[in-house]
Tab-separated table of C-alpha atoms and ligand atoms in Angstrom:
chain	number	residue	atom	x	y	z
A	1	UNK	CA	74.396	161.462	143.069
A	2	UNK	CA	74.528	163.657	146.626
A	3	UNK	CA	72.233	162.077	147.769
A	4	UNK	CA	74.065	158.379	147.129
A	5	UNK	CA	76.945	159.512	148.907
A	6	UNK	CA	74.886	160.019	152.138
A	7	UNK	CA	73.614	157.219	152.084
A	8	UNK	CA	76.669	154.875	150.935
A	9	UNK	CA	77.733	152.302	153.100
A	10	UNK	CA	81.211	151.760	154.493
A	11	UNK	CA	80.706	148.416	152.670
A	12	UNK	CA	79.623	149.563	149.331
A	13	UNK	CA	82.639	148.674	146.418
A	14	UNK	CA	82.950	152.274	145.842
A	15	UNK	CA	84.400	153.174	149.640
A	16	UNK	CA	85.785	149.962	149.474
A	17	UNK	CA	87.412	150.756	146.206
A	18	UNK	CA	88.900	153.987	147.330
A	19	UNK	CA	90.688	153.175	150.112
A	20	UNK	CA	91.685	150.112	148.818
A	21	UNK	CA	93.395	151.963	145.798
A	22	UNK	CA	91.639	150.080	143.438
A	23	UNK	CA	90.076	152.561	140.443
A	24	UNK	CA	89.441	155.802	140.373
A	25	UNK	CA	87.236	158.460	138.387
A	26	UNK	CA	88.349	161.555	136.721
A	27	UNK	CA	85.797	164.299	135.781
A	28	UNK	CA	88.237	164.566	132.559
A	29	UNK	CA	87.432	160.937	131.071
A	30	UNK	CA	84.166	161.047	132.439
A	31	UNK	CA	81.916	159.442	134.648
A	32	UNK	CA	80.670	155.609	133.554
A	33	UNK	CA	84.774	155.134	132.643
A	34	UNK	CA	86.707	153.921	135.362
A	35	UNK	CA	90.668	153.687	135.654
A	36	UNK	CA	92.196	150.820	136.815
A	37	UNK	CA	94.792	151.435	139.669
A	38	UNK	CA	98.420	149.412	139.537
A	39	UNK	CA	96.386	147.509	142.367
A	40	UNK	CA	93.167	147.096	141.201
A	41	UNK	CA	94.475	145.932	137.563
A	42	UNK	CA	95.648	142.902	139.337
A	43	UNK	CA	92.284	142.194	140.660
A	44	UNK	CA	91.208	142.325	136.994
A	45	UNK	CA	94.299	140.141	135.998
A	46	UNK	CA	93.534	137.241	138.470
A	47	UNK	CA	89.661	137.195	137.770
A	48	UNK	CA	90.882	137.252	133.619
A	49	UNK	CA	93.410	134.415	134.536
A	50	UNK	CA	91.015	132.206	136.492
A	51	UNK	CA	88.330	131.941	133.831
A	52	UNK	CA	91.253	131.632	131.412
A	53	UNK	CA	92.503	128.865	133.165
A	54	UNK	CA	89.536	126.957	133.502
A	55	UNK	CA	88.552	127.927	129.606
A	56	UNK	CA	91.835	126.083	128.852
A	57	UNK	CA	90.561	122.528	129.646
A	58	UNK	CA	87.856	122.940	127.356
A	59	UNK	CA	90.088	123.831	124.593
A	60	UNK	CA	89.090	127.493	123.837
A	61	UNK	CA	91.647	129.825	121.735
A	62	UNK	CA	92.406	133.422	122.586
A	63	UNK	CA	91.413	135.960	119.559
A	64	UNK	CA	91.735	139.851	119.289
A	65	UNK	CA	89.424	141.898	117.275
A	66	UNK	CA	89.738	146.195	116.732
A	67	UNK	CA	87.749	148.248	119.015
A	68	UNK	CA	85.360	149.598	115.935
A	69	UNK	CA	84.001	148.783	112.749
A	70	UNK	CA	82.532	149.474	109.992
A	71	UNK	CA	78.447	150.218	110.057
A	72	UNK	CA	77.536	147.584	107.640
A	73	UNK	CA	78.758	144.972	110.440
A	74	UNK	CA	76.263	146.034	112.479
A	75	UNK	CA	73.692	146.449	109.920
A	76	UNK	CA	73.946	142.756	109.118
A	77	UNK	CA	74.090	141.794	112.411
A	78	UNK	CA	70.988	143.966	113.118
A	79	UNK	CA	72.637	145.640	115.870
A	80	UNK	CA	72.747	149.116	113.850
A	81	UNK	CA	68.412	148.495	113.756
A	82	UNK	CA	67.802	147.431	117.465
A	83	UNK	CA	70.364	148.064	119.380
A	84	UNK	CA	71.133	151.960	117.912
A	85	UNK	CA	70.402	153.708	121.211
A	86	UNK	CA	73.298	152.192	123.259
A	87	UNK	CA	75.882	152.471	120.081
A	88	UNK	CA	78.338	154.982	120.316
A	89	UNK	CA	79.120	156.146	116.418
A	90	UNK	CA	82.033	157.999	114.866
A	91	UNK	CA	82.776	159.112	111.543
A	92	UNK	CA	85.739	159.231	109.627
A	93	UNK	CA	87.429	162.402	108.191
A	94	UNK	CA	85.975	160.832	104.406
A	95	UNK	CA	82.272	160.690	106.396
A	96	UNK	CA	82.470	156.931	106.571
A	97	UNK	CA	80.962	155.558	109.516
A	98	UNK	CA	81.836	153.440	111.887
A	99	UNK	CA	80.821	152.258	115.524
A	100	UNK	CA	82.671	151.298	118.922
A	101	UNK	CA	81.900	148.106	119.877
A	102	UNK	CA	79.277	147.293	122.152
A	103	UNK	CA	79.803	143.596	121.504
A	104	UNK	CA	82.101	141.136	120.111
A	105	UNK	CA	79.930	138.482	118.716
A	106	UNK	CA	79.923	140.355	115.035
A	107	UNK	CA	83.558	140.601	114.912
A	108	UNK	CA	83.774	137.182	116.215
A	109	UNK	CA	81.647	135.361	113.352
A	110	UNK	CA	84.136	136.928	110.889
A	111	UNK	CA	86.640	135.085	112.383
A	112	UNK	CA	84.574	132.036	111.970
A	113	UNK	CA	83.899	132.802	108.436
A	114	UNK	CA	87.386	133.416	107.391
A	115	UNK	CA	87.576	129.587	105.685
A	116	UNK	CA	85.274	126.956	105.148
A	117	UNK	CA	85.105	124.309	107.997
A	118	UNK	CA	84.739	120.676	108.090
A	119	UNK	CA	82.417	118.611	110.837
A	120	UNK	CA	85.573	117.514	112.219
A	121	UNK	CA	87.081	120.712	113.083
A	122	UNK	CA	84.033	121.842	115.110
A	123	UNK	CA	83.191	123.826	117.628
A	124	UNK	CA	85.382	126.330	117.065
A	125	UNK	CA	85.925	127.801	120.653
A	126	UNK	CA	86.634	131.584	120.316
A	127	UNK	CA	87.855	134.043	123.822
A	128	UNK	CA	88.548	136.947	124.192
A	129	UNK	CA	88.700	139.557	127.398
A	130	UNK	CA	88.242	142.792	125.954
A	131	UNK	CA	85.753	146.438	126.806
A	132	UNK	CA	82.688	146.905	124.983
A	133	UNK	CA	81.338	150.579	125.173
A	134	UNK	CA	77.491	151.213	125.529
A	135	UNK	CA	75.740	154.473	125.768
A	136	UNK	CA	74.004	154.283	129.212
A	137	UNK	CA	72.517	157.640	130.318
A	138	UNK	CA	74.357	159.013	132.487
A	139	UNK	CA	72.039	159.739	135.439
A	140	UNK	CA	72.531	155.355	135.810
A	141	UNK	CA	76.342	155.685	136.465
A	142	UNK	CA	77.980	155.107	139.477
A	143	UNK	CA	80.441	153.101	140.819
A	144	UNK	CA	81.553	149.844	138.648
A	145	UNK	CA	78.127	148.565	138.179
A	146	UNK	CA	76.794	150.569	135.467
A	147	UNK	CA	79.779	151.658	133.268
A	148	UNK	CA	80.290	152.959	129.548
A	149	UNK	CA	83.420	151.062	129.562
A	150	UNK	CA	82.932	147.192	130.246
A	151	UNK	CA	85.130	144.479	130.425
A	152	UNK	CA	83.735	141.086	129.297
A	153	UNK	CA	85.435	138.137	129.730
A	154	UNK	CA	83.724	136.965	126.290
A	155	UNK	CA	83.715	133.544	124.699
A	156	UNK	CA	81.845	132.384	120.961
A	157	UNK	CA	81.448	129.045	120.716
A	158	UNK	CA	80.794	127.873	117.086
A	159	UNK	CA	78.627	124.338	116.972
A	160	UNK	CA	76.667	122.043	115.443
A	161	UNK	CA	73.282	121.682	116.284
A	162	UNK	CA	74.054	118.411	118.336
A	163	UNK	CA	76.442	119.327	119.806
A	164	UNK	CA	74.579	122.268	121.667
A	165	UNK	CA	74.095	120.421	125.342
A	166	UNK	CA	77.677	119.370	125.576
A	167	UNK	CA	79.122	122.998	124.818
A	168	UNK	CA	76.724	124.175	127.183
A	169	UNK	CA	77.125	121.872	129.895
A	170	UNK	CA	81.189	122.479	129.590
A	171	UNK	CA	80.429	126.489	129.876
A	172	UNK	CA	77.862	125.124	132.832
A	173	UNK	CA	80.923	123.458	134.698
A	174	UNK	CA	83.278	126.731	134.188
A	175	UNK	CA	80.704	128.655	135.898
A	176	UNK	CA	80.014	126.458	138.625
A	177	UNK	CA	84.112	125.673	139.470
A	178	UNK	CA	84.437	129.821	139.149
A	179	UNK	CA	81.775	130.570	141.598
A	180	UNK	CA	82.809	127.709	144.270
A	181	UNK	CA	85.651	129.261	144.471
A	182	UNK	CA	84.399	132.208	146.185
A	183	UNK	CA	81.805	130.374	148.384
A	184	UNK	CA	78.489	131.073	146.498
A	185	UNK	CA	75.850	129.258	145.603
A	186	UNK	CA	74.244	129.755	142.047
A	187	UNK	CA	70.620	129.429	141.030
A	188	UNK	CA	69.820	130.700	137.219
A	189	UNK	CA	67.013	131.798	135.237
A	190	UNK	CA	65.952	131.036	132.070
A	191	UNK	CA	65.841	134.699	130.326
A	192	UNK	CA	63.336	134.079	127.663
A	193	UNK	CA	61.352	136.046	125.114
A	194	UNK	CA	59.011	138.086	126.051
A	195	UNK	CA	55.355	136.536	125.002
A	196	UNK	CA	53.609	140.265	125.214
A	197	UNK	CA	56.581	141.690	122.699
A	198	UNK	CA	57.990	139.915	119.658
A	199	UNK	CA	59.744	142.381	117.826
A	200	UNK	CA	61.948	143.440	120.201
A	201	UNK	CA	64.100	139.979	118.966
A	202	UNK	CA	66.044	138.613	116.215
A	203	UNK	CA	64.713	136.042	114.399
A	204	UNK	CA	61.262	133.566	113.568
A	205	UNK	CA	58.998	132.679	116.379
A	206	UNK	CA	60.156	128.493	115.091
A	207	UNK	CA	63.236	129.238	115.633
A	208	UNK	CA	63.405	130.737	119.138
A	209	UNK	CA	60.689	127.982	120.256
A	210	UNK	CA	63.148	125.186	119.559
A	211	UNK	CA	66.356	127.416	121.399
A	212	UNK	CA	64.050	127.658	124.503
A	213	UNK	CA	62.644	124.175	124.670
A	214	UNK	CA	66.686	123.307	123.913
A	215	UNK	CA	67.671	125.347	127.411
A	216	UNK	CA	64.887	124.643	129.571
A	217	UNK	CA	65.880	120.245	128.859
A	218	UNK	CA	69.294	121.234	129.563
A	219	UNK	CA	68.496	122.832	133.379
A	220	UNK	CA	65.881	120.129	133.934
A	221	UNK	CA	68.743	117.161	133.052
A	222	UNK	CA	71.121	118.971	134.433
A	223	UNK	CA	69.273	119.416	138.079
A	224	UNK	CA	69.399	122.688	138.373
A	225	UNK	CA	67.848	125.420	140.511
A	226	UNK	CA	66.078	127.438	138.338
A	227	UNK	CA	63.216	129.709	137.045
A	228	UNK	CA	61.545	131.449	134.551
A	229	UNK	CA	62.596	135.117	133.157
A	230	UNK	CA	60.323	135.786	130.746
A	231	UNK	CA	61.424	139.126	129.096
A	232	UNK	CA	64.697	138.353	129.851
A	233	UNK	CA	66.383	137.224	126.614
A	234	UNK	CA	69.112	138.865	124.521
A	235	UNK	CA	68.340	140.395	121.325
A	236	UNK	CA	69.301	137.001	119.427
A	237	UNK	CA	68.614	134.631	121.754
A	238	UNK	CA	67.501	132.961	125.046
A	239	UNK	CA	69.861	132.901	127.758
A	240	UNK	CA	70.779	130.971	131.195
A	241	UNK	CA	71.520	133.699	133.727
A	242	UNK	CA	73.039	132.978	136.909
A	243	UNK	CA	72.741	134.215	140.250
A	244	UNK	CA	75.594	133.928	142.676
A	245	UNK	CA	74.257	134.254	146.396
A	246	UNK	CA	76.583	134.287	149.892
A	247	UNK	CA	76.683	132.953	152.800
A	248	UNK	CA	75.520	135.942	154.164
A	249	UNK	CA	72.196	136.098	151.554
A	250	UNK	CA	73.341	138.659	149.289
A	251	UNK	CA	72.232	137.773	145.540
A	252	UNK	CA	73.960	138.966	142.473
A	253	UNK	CA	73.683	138.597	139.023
A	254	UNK	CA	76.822	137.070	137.778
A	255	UNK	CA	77.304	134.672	134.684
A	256	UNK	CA	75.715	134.539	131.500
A	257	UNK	CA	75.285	131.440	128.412
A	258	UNK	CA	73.074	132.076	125.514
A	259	UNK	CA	71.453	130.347	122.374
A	260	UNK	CA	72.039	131.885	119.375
A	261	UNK	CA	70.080	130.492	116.458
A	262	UNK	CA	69.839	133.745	114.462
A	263	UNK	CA	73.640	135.400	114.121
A	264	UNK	CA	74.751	132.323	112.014
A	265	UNK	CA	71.305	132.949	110.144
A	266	UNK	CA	72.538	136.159	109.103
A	267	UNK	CA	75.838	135.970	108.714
A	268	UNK	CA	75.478	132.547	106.578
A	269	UNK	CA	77.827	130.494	109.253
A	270	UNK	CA	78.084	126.888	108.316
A	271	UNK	CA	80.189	123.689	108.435
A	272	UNK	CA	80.221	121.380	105.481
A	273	UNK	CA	78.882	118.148	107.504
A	274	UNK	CA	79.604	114.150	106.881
A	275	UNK	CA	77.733	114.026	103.754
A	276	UNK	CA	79.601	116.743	102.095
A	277	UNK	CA	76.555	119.336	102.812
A	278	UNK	CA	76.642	122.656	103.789
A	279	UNK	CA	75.136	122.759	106.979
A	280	UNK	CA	73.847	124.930	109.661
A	281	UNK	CA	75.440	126.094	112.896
A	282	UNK	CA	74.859	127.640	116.155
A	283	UNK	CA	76.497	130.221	118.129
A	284	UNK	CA	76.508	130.188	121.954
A	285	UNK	CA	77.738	133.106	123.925
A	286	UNK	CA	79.145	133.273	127.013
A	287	UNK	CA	80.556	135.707	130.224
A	288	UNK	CA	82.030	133.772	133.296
A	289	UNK	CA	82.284	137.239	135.060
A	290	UNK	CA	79.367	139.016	133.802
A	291	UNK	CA	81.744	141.547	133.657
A	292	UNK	CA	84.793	142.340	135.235
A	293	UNK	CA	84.160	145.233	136.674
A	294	UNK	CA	80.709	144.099	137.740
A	295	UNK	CA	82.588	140.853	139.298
A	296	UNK	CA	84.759	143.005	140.977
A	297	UNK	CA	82.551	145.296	142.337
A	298	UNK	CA	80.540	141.920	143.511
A	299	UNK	CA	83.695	139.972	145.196
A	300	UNK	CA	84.667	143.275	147.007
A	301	UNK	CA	81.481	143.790	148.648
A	302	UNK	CA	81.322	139.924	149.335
A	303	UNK	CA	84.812	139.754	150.779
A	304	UNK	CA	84.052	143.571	151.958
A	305	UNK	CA	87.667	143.928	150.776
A	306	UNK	CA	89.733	141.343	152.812
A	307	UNK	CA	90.680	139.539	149.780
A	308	UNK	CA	92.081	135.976	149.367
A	309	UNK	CA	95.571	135.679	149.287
A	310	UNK	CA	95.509	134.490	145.644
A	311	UNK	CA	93.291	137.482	144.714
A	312	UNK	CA	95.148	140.243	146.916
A	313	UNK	CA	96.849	143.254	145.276
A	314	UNK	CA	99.638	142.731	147.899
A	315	UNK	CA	100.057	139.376	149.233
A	316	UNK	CA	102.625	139.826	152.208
A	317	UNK	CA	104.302	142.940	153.886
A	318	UNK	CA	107.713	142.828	155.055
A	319	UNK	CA	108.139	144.260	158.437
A	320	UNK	CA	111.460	144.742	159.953
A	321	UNK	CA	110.949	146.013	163.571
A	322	UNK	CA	113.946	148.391	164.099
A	323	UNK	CA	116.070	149.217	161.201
A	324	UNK	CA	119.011	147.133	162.077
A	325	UNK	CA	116.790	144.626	161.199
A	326	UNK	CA	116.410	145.835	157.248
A	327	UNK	CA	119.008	143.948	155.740
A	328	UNK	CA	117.622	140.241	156.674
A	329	UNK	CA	114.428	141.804	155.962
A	330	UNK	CA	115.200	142.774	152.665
A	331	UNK	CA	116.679	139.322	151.991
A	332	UNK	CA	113.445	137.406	152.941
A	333	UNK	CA	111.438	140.279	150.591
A	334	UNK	CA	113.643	138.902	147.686
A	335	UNK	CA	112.996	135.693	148.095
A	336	UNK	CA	109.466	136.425	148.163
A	337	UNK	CA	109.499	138.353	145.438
A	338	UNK	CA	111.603	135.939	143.121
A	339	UNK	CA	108.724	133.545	143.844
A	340	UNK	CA	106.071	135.459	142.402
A	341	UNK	CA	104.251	136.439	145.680
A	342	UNK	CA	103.244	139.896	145.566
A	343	UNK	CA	105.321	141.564	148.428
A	344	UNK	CA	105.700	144.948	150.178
A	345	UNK	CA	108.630	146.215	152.080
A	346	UNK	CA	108.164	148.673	154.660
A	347	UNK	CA	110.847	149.861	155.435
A	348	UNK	CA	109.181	153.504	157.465
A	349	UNK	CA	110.823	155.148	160.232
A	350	UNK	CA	107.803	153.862	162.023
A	351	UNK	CA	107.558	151.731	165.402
A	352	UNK	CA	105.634	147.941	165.069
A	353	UNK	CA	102.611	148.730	166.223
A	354	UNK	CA	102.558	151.303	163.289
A	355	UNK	CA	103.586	149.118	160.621
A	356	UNK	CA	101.149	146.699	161.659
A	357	UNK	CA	98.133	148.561	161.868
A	358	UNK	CA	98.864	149.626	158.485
A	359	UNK	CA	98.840	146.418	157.335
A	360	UNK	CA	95.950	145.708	158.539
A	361	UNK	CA	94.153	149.094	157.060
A	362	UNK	CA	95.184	147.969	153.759
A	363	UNK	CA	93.690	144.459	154.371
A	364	UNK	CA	96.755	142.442	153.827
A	365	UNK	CA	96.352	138.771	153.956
A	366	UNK	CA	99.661	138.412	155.748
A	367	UNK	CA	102.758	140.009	157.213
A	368	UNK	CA	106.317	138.874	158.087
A	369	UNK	CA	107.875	140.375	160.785
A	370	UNK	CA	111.886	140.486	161.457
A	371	UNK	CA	113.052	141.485	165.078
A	372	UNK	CA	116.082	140.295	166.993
A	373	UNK	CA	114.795	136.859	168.263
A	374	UNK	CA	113.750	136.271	164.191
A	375	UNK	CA	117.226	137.255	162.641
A	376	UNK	CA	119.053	134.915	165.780
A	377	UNK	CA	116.378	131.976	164.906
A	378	UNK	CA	117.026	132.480	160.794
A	379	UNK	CA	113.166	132.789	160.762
A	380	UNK	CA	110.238	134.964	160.615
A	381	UNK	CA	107.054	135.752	162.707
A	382	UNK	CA	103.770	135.294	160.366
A	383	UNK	CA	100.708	136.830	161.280
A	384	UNK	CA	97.639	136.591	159.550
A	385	UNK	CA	94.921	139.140	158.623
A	386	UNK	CA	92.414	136.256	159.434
A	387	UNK	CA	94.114	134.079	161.959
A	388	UNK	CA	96.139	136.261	163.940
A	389	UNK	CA	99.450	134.944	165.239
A	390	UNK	CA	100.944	132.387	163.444
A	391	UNK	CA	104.575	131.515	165.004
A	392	UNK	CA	107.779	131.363	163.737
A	393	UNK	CA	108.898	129.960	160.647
A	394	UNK	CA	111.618	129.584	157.681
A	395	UNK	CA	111.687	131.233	154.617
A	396	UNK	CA	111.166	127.855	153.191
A	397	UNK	CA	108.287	127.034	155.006
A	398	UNK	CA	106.608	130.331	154.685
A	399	UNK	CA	107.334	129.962	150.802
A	400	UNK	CA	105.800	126.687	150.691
A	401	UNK	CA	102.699	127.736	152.939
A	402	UNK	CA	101.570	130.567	150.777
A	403	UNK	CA	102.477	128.773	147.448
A	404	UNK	CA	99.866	126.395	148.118
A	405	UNK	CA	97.583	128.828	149.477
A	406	UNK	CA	97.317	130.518	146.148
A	407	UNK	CA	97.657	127.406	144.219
A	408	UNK	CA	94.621	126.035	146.053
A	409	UNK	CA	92.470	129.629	145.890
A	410	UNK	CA	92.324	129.276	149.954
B	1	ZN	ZN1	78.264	137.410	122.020
């Protein structure tokens, strides 16, 4: 850990993330558990509301699920057998046990298998952003890209078998809509079994040929740039990982969809198909994020903090250069505010140039500021983090230029 600090980078999330105001660590929760900040909860909010909006037009529903269960889910699932290291356990006061979550798909496929469903009512599309907790050891933590606490932006999707490609490719077109958005170009691997070690996985050798011949068509018809993971795969299944790279050449691991031919197995999911026969189904998981906090971690190294204005904490500052000058200020902060842009007023004792460089410390995307000439011109002076000067303008005209700023993810 000492020596980490030495060598951390004024770029690395965790600076960034501390004198941004983002999370923080406390030696009483523990390290591997980060707390979200007033500020950096909105970073997690936008991220959650981005992939939520794009979800929507694929017709997903939002679900909640408890943050532990019973052993015997995981026991059937098989996570109690394989995945036991990573689970964090607890017992009841009668001795019962139970587990904290270190995934959601279990919980999930109870949902599913609450009623019978007909062909026509399927997929079910199931979301949820919610932590899972996994035991790392804690000589791995640091910062917010190996936590205990994890934030997945998690989505079930309950199919038939033919309609596999088209569920993917819709996940495929979230992902690649999400990641433009920020600039980066994706490649992905195809995380498959490993051929030297079987019994690390879920499930018949059959069964996870056909999954992997099913993902590997997909990429190739798809036109993707990809490549081979072997060893890669989940526990239940083989996955499509992606990799998000900048402009700049960094590479990150980012988005995950996965096959899952063996959860229904054991959990007996079905639909009763067209001739009245029980039949079959498939689950495929997927992460837009990854994770939040690895996302976040990702987009403020990328961005090396200067934010977006749709993604920033605080959006605009309110500057008033002499006091006399609070009242207008204060007026144009309200409109601001009623608008939904997330505004600052700073109304210090402090000269311009102070205000200003503060601003700019804190990686503001923009600031307004109110002097004589403004308040005799019923405008304001915008200046921009990125731009610099930006002239005079109205209150309507500001309101306008920032509402499509954010509306477009500029
Ligand atoms: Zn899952």
């Amino acid at each position: 850990m000492e020596n980490d600090k030495k060598e951390m980078d004024k770029n690395d999330h965790r600076v960034i993330g501390k004198e941004l105001d983002l999370f923080t660590f406390s030696d009483l929760v523990g390290p591997g558990l980060p707390l979200w900040t007033p500020k950096g909860n909105i970073l997690r909010e936008e991220l959650d509301k981005f992939v939520w909006q794009l979800r929507s037009k694929h017709d997903y529903s939002r679900v909640t699920i408890p943050h532990i269960t019973k052993k015997e889910l995981y026991e059937k699932s098989g996570h109690w057998d394989k995945f036991s290291e990573e689970l964090f356990r607890i017992t009841s006061r009668e001795g019962k046990e139970f587990a904290l979550k270190p995934m959601n798909c279990p919980h999930h496929t109870q949902i599913f298998a609450r009623k019978p469903h007909s062909y026509r009512e399927m997929p079910q599309r199931y979301a949820e952003t919610t932590m899972v907790y996994r035991d790392e050891q804690s000589g791995e933590l640091g910062g917010l890209t190996r936590v205990l606490s994890i934030t997945q932006d998690d989505s079930h999707v309950f199919c038939r078998t033919n309609q596999i490609k088209d569920e993917f490719l819709k996940i495929w077109d979230i992902v690649d809509s999400f990641y433009k958005a920020f600039g980066f170009t994706l490649r992905v691997r195809l995380s498959f079994r490993d051929p030297k070690d079987s019994s690390k996985y879920l499930g018949t050798k059959e069964i996870w040929d056909m999954a992997e011949g099913e993902l590997r068509q997909i990429a190739t018809d798809r036109g993707a740039d990809f490549f081979d993971g072997p060893g890669e795969a989940a526990l239940y299944g083989p996955k499509l990982d992606f990799m998000a790279k900048n402009s700049a050449g960094r590479e990150w691991q980012v988005a995950t969809i996965q096959l899952d031919m063996n959860l229904p197995e054991r959990f007996d999911l079905s639909c009763v198909n067209e001739k009245g026969e029980k039949e079959r189904i498939v689950m495929i998981h997927s992460a837009i994020t990854g994770s939040i906090e690895r996302c976040a971690a990702v987009l403020i190294e990328h961005y090396e903090g200067n934010f977006p204005l749709w993604l920033s904490p605080i959006q605009v500052k309110v500057i008033p250069v002499r006091t006399q000058h609070n009242e207008v200020s204060k007026r144009h902060f309200d409109i601001l505010k009623e608008n939904g842009i997330r505004v600052e007023f700073d109304d210090a004792d402090e000269n311009l140039g102070t205000k200003v460089r503060e601003a700019k410390t804190n990686k503001i995307p923009y600031w307004i500021v109110i002097g004589d000439k403004e308040v005799e011109a019923n405008k304001v002076t915008l200046e921009s983090r990125d731009a610099g000067q930006l002239g005079q303008m109205s209150a309507e005209e500001l309101l306008s230029k920032l509402l499509s700023e954010i509306k477009n993810k500029n």
